[in-house]
Amino acid sequence: FSILSPAPSGVEEVIIEEALGQCCVSVSLGKSERECPPSLKDLESQGFPVFVHSSERTLYASSSIPPLYRPGHFSQVNEFANRVLVDTVLSSLQSPAIVDLYSGAGNFALPAARGGRTVLAVELDKWLVGAGRKQAKTEGLDNIVTFVQGKCEDLSPDLPGSHDVILDPPRAGARDVVKFFRPERSPTVIYVSCFLPALARDLAMLV
């Protein structure tokens, strides 16, 4: 790629994607790398927000990249629409205790915790779980929001009762999760969907 020619030593993958209204450059380095090469930081002078990481840690992130945004991992990239979405979901919650399934890095879990709710957030992506835990600790919320890494369908049978549930699954939906829901255990279920057929199928299992 022309903006990385020649590529610095240790570069394994470069992802260019549009997010937050701009193009972001995500660079993956080898596991043994401990520092971000200066030439990658220099991409900022060309107008590109930069996110540099190894498989184990973040090595550099431009200040314009929000703490919960991780290139190559799922995020809500329309900032304005996401604020409306989060406000709508939070206004529908009834219980002081929340289970957030497919939580990502805490798009709903962290705002709910800021409002004083206790939150159990479940997410498969290890990177996003780490980002959520880090942000929770930074904000002093790690005593009321707990991030658990794992498959939602594996953990759903053992989730605590009397909690409101937030569901924000991928396009495939959450068929293997909603089958465990019972009204007496989860009186309020808020389902955020990006694919209507999967939503309709799953809602039919809930009613």
PDB file of C-alpha atoms in Angstrom:
ATOM      1  CA  PHE A   1       0.000   0.000   0.000  1.00  0.00           C
ATOM      2  CA  SER A   2       1.423   3.367  -1.005  1.00  0.00           C
ATOM      3  CA  ILE A   3       1.189   5.021   2.394  1.00  0.00           C
ATOM      4  CA  LEU A   4       3.303   2.203   3.867  1.00  0.00           C
ATOM      5  CA  SER A   5       5.967   1.790   1.219  1.00  0.00           C
ATOM      6  CA  PRO A   6       8.317   0.342   2.227  1.00  0.00           C
ATOM      7  CA  ALA A   7       6.473  -1.322   5.084  1.00  0.00           C
ATOM      8  CA  PRO A   8       8.226  -1.211   8.480  1.00  0.00           C
ATOM      9  CA  SER A   9       9.669  -4.429   9.838  1.00  0.00           C
ATOM     10  CA  GLY A  10       7.176  -6.572  11.728  1.00  0.00           C
ATOM     11  CA  VAL A  11       4.029  -5.466   9.874  1.00  0.00           C
ATOM     12  CA  GLU A  12       1.702  -8.460   9.380  1.00  0.00           C
ATOM     13  CA  GLU A  13      -1.543  -6.852   8.252  1.00  0.00           C
ATOM     14  CA  VAL A  14      -2.871  -3.433   7.269  1.00  0.00           C
ATOM     15  CA  ILE A  15      -6.598  -2.659   7.308  1.00  0.00           C
ATOM     16  CA  ILE A  16      -7.989   0.543   5.836  1.00  0.00           C
ATOM     17  CA  GLU A  17     -11.598   1.153   6.796  1.00  0.00           C
ATOM     18  CA  GLU A  18     -14.037   4.011   7.032  1.00  0.00           C
ATOM     19  CA  ALA A  19     -15.150   4.684  10.554  1.00  0.00           C
ATOM     20  CA  LEU A  20     -16.356   7.676  12.510  1.00  0.00           C
ATOM     21  CA  GLY A  21     -16.558   9.677   9.295  1.00  0.00           C
ATOM     22  CA  GLN A  22     -12.921   9.175   8.312  1.00  0.00           C
ATOM     23  CA  CYS A  23     -10.497   6.558   7.013  1.00  0.00           C
ATOM     24  CA  CYS A  24      -8.597   4.778   9.744  1.00  0.00           C
ATOM     25  CA  VAL A  25      -5.408   2.764   9.297  1.00  0.00           C
ATOM     26  CA  SER A  26      -5.168  -0.323  11.498  1.00  0.00           C
ATOM     27  CA  VAL A  27      -1.751  -1.992  11.510  1.00  0.00           C
ATOM     28  CA  SER A  28      -1.130  -5.402  13.047  1.00  0.00           C
ATOM     29  CA  LEU A  29       2.448  -6.166  14.113  1.00  0.00           C
ATOM     30  CA  GLY A  30       4.040  -9.446  15.125  1.00  0.00           C
ATOM     31  CA  LYS A  31       3.538 -10.786  18.628  1.00  0.00           C
ATOM     32  CA  SER A  32       7.142 -10.005  19.576  1.00  0.00           C
ATOM     33  CA  GLU A  33       6.833  -6.298  18.737  1.00  0.00           C
ATOM     34  CA  ARG A  34       6.828  -4.022  21.778  1.00  0.00           C
ATOM     35  CA  GLU A  35       6.889  -0.520  20.281  1.00  0.00           C
ATOM     36  CA  CYS A  36       5.203   1.326  17.434  1.00  0.00           C
ATOM     37  CA  PRO A  37       7.626   2.231  14.621  1.00  0.00           C
ATOM     38  CA  PRO A  38       7.883   6.036  14.199  1.00  0.00           C
ATOM     39  CA  SER A  39       6.975   5.762  10.511  1.00  0.00           C
ATOM     40  CA  LEU A  40       3.527   4.463  11.472  1.00  0.00           C
ATOM     41  CA  LYS A  41       2.903   7.364  13.810  1.00  0.00           C
ATOM     42  CA  ASP A  42       3.886   9.665  10.942  1.00  0.00           C
ATOM     43  CA  LEU A  43       0.777   8.540   9.035  1.00  0.00           C
ATOM     44  CA  GLU A  44      -1.150  11.002  11.184  1.00  0.00           C
ATOM     45  CA  SER A  45       0.605  13.860   9.396  1.00  0.00           C
ATOM     46  CA  GLN A  46      -1.023  12.540   6.185  1.00  0.00           C
ATOM     47  CA  GLY A  47      -4.447  12.842   7.774  1.00  0.00           C
ATOM     48  CA  PHE A  48      -4.955   9.199   8.746  1.00  0.00           C
ATOM     49  CA  PRO A  49      -5.948   8.219  12.309  1.00  0.00           C
ATOM     50  CA  VAL A  50      -3.693   5.284  13.207  1.00  0.00           C
ATOM     51  CA  PHE A  51      -4.258   2.231  15.381  1.00  0.00           C
ATOM     52  CA  VAL A  52      -1.202  -0.028  15.846  1.00  0.00           C
ATOM     53  CA  HIS A  53      -1.347  -3.279  17.794  1.00  0.00           C
ATOM     54  CA  SER A  54       0.162  -6.688  18.252  1.00  0.00           C
ATOM     55  CA  SER A  55      -1.891  -9.749  19.092  1.00  0.00           C
ATOM     56  CA  GLU A  56      -1.409  -8.960  22.783  1.00  0.00           C
ATOM     57  CA  ARG A  57      -1.527  -5.200  23.236  1.00  0.00           C
ATOM     58  CA  THR A  58      -2.253  -1.787  21.792  1.00  0.00           C
ATOM     59  CA  LEU A  59       1.009  -0.101  20.810  1.00  0.00           C
ATOM     60  CA  TYR A  60      -0.340   3.208  19.578  1.00  0.00           C
ATOM     61  CA  ALA A  61      -3.712   4.858  18.938  1.00  0.00           C
ATOM     62  CA  SER A  62      -4.333   8.329  17.563  1.00  0.00           C
ATOM     63  CA  SER A  63      -6.088  10.634  19.990  1.00  0.00           C
ATOM     64  CA  SER A  64      -9.037  10.942  17.587  1.00  0.00           C
ATOM     65  CA  ILE A  65      -9.835   7.232  17.972  1.00  0.00           C
ATOM     66  CA  PRO A  66     -12.381   6.780  20.811  1.00  0.00           C
ATOM     67  CA  PRO A  67     -11.303   4.366  23.580  1.00  0.00           C
ATOM     68  CA  LEU A  68     -13.952   1.775  22.731  1.00  0.00           C
ATOM     69  CA  TYR A  69     -13.319   1.783  18.982  1.00  0.00           C
ATOM     70  CA  ARG A  70     -11.025  -0.938  17.739  1.00  0.00           C
ATOM     71  CA  PRO A  71     -10.400  -1.224  13.981  1.00  0.00           C
ATOM     72  CA  GLY A  72     -10.995  -4.769  12.783  1.00  0.00           C
ATOM     73  CA  HIS A  73     -13.392  -5.425  15.666  1.00  0.00           C
ATOM     74  CA  PHE A  74     -17.091  -4.635  15.777  1.00  0.00           C
ATOM     75  CA  SER A  75     -18.055  -1.093  16.753  1.00  0.00           C
ATOM     76  CA  GLN A  76     -20.985   1.201  16.082  1.00  0.00           C
ATOM     77  CA  VAL A  77     -19.240   3.572  13.694  1.00  0.00           C
ATOM     78  CA  ASN A  78     -21.932   6.257  13.270  1.00  0.00           C
ATOM     79  CA  GLU A  79     -21.321   8.293  16.390  1.00  0.00           C
ATOM     80  CA  PHE A  80     -24.486  10.406  16.207  1.00  0.00           C
ATOM     81  CA  ALA A  81     -26.796   7.465  15.466  1.00  0.00           C
ATOM     82  CA  ASN A  82     -25.136   5.451  18.210  1.00  0.00           C
ATOM     83  CA  ARG A  83     -25.872   8.142  20.802  1.00  0.00           C
ATOM     84  CA  VAL A  84     -29.547   7.965  19.840  1.00  0.00           C
ATOM     85  CA  LEU A  85     -29.444   4.156  19.992  1.00  0.00           C
ATOM     86  CA  VAL A  86     -27.815   4.071  23.429  1.00  0.00           C
ATOM     87  CA  ASP A  87     -30.233   6.655  24.852  1.00  0.00           C
ATOM     88  CA  THR A  88     -33.198   4.688  23.497  1.00  0.00           C
ATOM     89  CA  VAL A  89     -31.988   1.412  24.985  1.00  0.00           C
ATOM     90  CA  LEU A  90     -31.165   2.916  28.384  1.00  0.00           C
ATOM     91  CA  SER A  91     -34.538   4.640  28.613  1.00  0.00           C
ATOM     92  CA  SER A  92     -36.241   1.246  28.203  1.00  0.00           C
ATOM     93  CA  LEU A  93     -34.453  -0.452  31.088  1.00  0.00           C
ATOM     94  CA  GLN A  94     -36.492  -1.201  34.209  1.00  0.00           C
ATOM     95  CA  SER A  95     -34.210  -3.179  36.505  1.00  0.00           C
ATOM     96  CA  PRO A  96     -31.157  -1.915  38.405  1.00  0.00           C
ATOM     97  CA  ALA A  97     -29.374  -5.096  37.282  1.00  0.00           C
ATOM     98  CA  ILE A  98     -28.576  -5.703  33.606  1.00  0.00           C
ATOM     99  CA  VAL A  99     -27.215  -8.559  31.500  1.00  0.00           C
ATOM    100  CA  ASP A 100     -25.687  -7.249  28.264  1.00  0.00           C
ATOM    101  CA  LEU A 101     -25.213 -10.032  25.695  1.00  0.00           C
ATOM    102  CA  TYR A 102     -22.962  -9.517  22.666  1.00  0.00           C
ATOM    103  CA  SER A 103     -21.732  -6.513  24.610  1.00  0.00           C
ATOM    104  CA  GLY A 104     -18.691  -5.641  22.529  1.00  0.00           C
ATOM    105  CA  ALA A 105     -16.472  -3.246  24.452  1.00  0.00           C
ATOM    106  CA  GLY A 106     -19.404  -1.943  26.480  1.00  0.00           C
ATOM    107  CA  ASN A 107     -21.429   0.235  24.130  1.00  0.00           C
ATOM    108  CA  PHE A 108     -24.481  -0.257  26.371  1.00  0.00           C
ATOM    109  CA  ALA A 109     -22.857  -1.748  29.474  1.00  0.00           C
ATOM    110  CA  LEU A 110     -20.694   1.245  30.342  1.00  0.00           C
ATOM    111  CA  PRO A 111     -23.416   3.908  29.961  1.00  0.00           C
ATOM    112  CA  ALA A 112     -25.758   1.709  32.021  1.00  0.00           C
ATOM    113  CA  ALA A 113     -23.107   1.434  34.735  1.00  0.00           C
ATOM    114  CA  ARG A 114     -22.574   5.194  34.661  1.00  0.00           C
ATOM    115  CA  GLY A 115     -26.255   5.463  35.526  1.00  0.00           C
ATOM    116  CA  GLY A 116     -25.710   3.335  38.631  1.00  0.00           C
ATOM    117  CA  ARG A 117     -26.842  -0.026  37.298  1.00  0.00           C
ATOM    118  CA  THR A 118     -24.999  -3.277  37.958  1.00  0.00           C
ATOM    119  CA  VAL A 119     -24.057  -4.887  34.643  1.00  0.00           C
ATOM    120  CA  LEU A 120     -22.849  -8.303  33.544  1.00  0.00           C
ATOM    121  CA  ALA A 121     -21.464  -7.957  29.995  1.00  0.00           C
ATOM    122  CA  VAL A 122     -20.813 -11.061  27.879  1.00  0.00           C
ATOM    123  CA  GLU A 123     -18.734 -10.935  24.695  1.00  0.00           C
ATOM    124  CA  LEU A 124     -16.813 -13.518  22.649  1.00  0.00           C
ATOM    125  CA  ASP A 125     -14.163 -11.167  21.223  1.00  0.00           C
ATOM    126  CA  LYS A 126     -11.240 -11.211  23.655  1.00  0.00           C
ATOM    127  CA  TRP A 127      -9.926  -7.896  22.386  1.00  0.00           C
ATOM    128  CA  LEU A 128     -13.219  -6.092  22.982  1.00  0.00           C
ATOM    129  CA  VAL A 129     -13.563  -7.623  26.439  1.00  0.00           C
ATOM    130  CA  GLY A 130     -10.117  -6.303  27.322  1.00  0.00           C
ATOM    131  CA  ALA A 131     -10.986  -2.849  25.997  1.00  0.00           C
ATOM    132  CA  GLY A 132     -14.204  -2.803  28.005  1.00  0.00           C
ATOM    133  CA  ARG A 133     -12.467  -3.853  31.207  1.00  0.00           C
ATOM    134  CA  LYS A 134      -9.800  -1.211  30.718  1.00  0.00           C
ATOM    135  CA  GLN A 135     -12.347   1.539  30.141  1.00  0.00           C
ATOM    136  CA  ALA A 136     -14.419   0.421  33.120  1.00  0.00           C
ATOM    137  CA  LYS A 137     -11.347   0.606  35.342  1.00  0.00           C
ATOM    138  CA  THR A 138     -10.400   4.017  33.951  1.00  0.00           C
ATOM    139  CA  GLU A 139     -13.855   5.351  34.832  1.00  0.00           C
ATOM    140  CA  GLY A 140     -13.954   3.672  38.238  1.00  0.00           C
ATOM    141  CA  LEU A 141     -16.834   1.419  37.168  1.00  0.00           C
ATOM    142  CA  ASP A 142     -15.111  -1.948  37.474  1.00  0.00           C
ATOM    143  CA  ASN A 143     -16.902  -2.593  40.770  1.00  0.00           C
ATOM    144  CA  ILE A 144     -20.342  -2.553  39.113  1.00  0.00           C
ATOM    145  CA  VAL A 145     -19.725  -3.732  35.538  1.00  0.00           C
ATOM    146  CA  THR A 146     -18.200  -7.167  34.907  1.00  0.00           C
ATOM    147  CA  PHE A 147     -16.995  -8.253  31.470  1.00  0.00           C
ATOM    148  CA  VAL A 148     -16.997 -11.995  30.774  1.00  0.00           C
ATOM    149  CA  GLN A 149     -15.394 -13.480  27.671  1.00  0.00           C
ATOM    150  CA  GLY A 150     -17.305 -16.368  26.152  1.00  0.00           C
ATOM    151  CA  LYS A 151     -20.116 -17.477  23.857  1.00  0.00           C
ATOM    152  CA  CYS A 152     -23.445 -16.004  24.865  1.00  0.00           C
ATOM    153  CA  GLU A 153     -25.240 -19.245  24.021  1.00  0.00           C
ATOM    154  CA  ASP A 154     -22.940 -21.189  26.359  1.00  0.00           C
ATOM    155  CA  LEU A 155     -23.428 -18.796  29.265  1.00  0.00           C
ATOM    156  CA  SER A 156     -27.133 -18.007  28.863  1.00  0.00           C
ATOM    157  CA  PRO A 157     -28.460 -21.037  30.823  1.00  0.00           C
ATOM    158  CA  ASP A 158     -26.462 -19.918  33.870  1.00  0.00           C
ATOM    159  CA  LEU A 159     -27.230 -16.192  33.769  1.00  0.00           C
ATOM    160  CA  PRO A 160     -28.773 -14.715  36.923  1.00  0.00           C
ATOM    161  CA  GLY A 161     -32.507 -14.111  37.052  1.00  0.00           C
ATOM    162  CA  SER A 162     -34.446 -10.896  37.681  1.00  0.00           C
ATOM    163  CA  HIS A 163     -32.231  -8.960  35.297  1.00  0.00           C
ATOM    164  CA  ASP A 164     -33.161  -6.903  32.274  1.00  0.00           C
ATOM    165  CA  VAL A 165     -31.418  -8.241  29.180  1.00  0.00           C
ATOM    166  CA  ILE A 166     -29.877  -6.286  26.315  1.00  0.00           C
ATOM    167  CA  LEU A 167     -29.281  -8.267  23.123  1.00  0.00           C
ATOM    168  CA  ASP A 168     -27.183  -6.825  20.291  1.00  0.00           C
ATOM    169  CA  PRO A 169     -26.268  -9.898  18.229  1.00  0.00           C
ATOM    170  CA  PRO A 170     -24.653 -10.095  14.777  1.00  0.00           C
ATOM    171  CA  ARG A 171     -26.785 -10.530  11.649  1.00  0.00           C
ATOM    172  CA  ALA A 172     -27.283 -14.234  12.339  1.00  0.00           C
ATOM    173  CA  GLY A 173     -29.344 -13.320  15.380  1.00  0.00           C
ATOM    174  CA  ALA A 174     -29.572 -14.987  18.766  1.00  0.00           C
ATOM    175  CA  ARG A 175     -31.716 -18.089  18.275  1.00  0.00           C
ATOM    176  CA  ASP A 176     -29.481 -20.200  20.508  1.00  0.00           C
ATOM    177  CA  VAL A 177     -29.682 -17.580  23.264  1.00  0.00           C
ATOM    178  CA  VAL A 178     -33.336 -16.532  23.393  1.00  0.00           C
ATOM    179  CA  LYS A 179     -34.483 -20.137  23.792  1.00  0.00           C
ATOM    180  CA  PHE A 180     -33.230 -19.925  27.382  1.00  0.00           C
ATOM    181  CA  PHE A 181     -35.209 -16.795  28.286  1.00  0.00           C
ATOM    182  CA  ARG A 182     -38.142 -17.007  30.686  1.00  0.00           C
ATOM    183  CA  PRO A 183     -40.417 -14.073  31.610  1.00  0.00           C
ATOM    184  CA  GLU A 184     -39.976 -14.659  35.337  1.00  0.00           C
ATOM    185  CA  ARG A 185     -36.190 -14.467  34.986  1.00  0.00           C
ATOM    186  CA  SER A 186     -35.867 -11.783  32.320  1.00  0.00           C
ATOM    187  CA  PRO A 187     -38.921  -9.505  32.572  1.00  0.00           C
ATOM    188  CA  THR A 188     -37.514  -6.990  30.058  1.00  0.00           C
ATOM    189  CA  VAL A 189     -35.573  -7.979  26.928  1.00  0.00           C
ATOM    190  CA  ILE A 190     -34.302  -5.234  24.642  1.00  0.00           C
ATOM    191  CA  TYR A 191     -33.260  -6.604  21.264  1.00  0.00           C
ATOM    192  CA  VAL A 192     -31.110  -4.465  18.928  1.00  0.00           C
ATOM    193  CA  SER A 193     -31.058  -5.949  15.437  1.00  0.00           C
ATOM    194  CA  CYS A 194     -29.474  -5.139  12.091  1.00  0.00           C
ATOM    195  CA  PHE A 195     -31.260  -7.920  10.179  1.00  0.00           C
ATOM    196  CA  LEU A 196     -35.063  -8.081  10.206  1.00  0.00           C
ATOM    197  CA  PRO A 197     -35.513 -11.784   9.269  1.00  0.00           C
ATOM    198  CA  ALA A 198     -33.346 -12.904  12.199  1.00  0.00           C
ATOM    199  CA  LEU A 199     -35.167 -10.505  14.516  1.00  0.00           C
ATOM    200  CA  ALA A 200     -38.593 -11.807  13.463  1.00  0.00           C
ATOM    201  CA  ARG A 201     -37.491 -15.421  13.926  1.00  0.00           C
ATOM    202  CA  ASP A 202     -36.090 -14.758  17.392  1.00  0.00           C
ATOM    203  CA  LEU A 203     -39.039 -12.655  18.567  1.00  0.00           C
ATOM    204  CA  ALA A 204     -41.367 -15.510  17.602  1.00  0.00           C
ATOM    205  CA  MET A 205     -39.505 -17.643  20.134  1.00  0.00           C
ATOM    206  CA  LEU A 206     -40.029 -15.039  22.873  1.00  0.00           C
ATOM    207  CA  VAL A 207     -43.775 -14.524  22.564  1.00  0.00           C
TER     208      VAL A 207
END
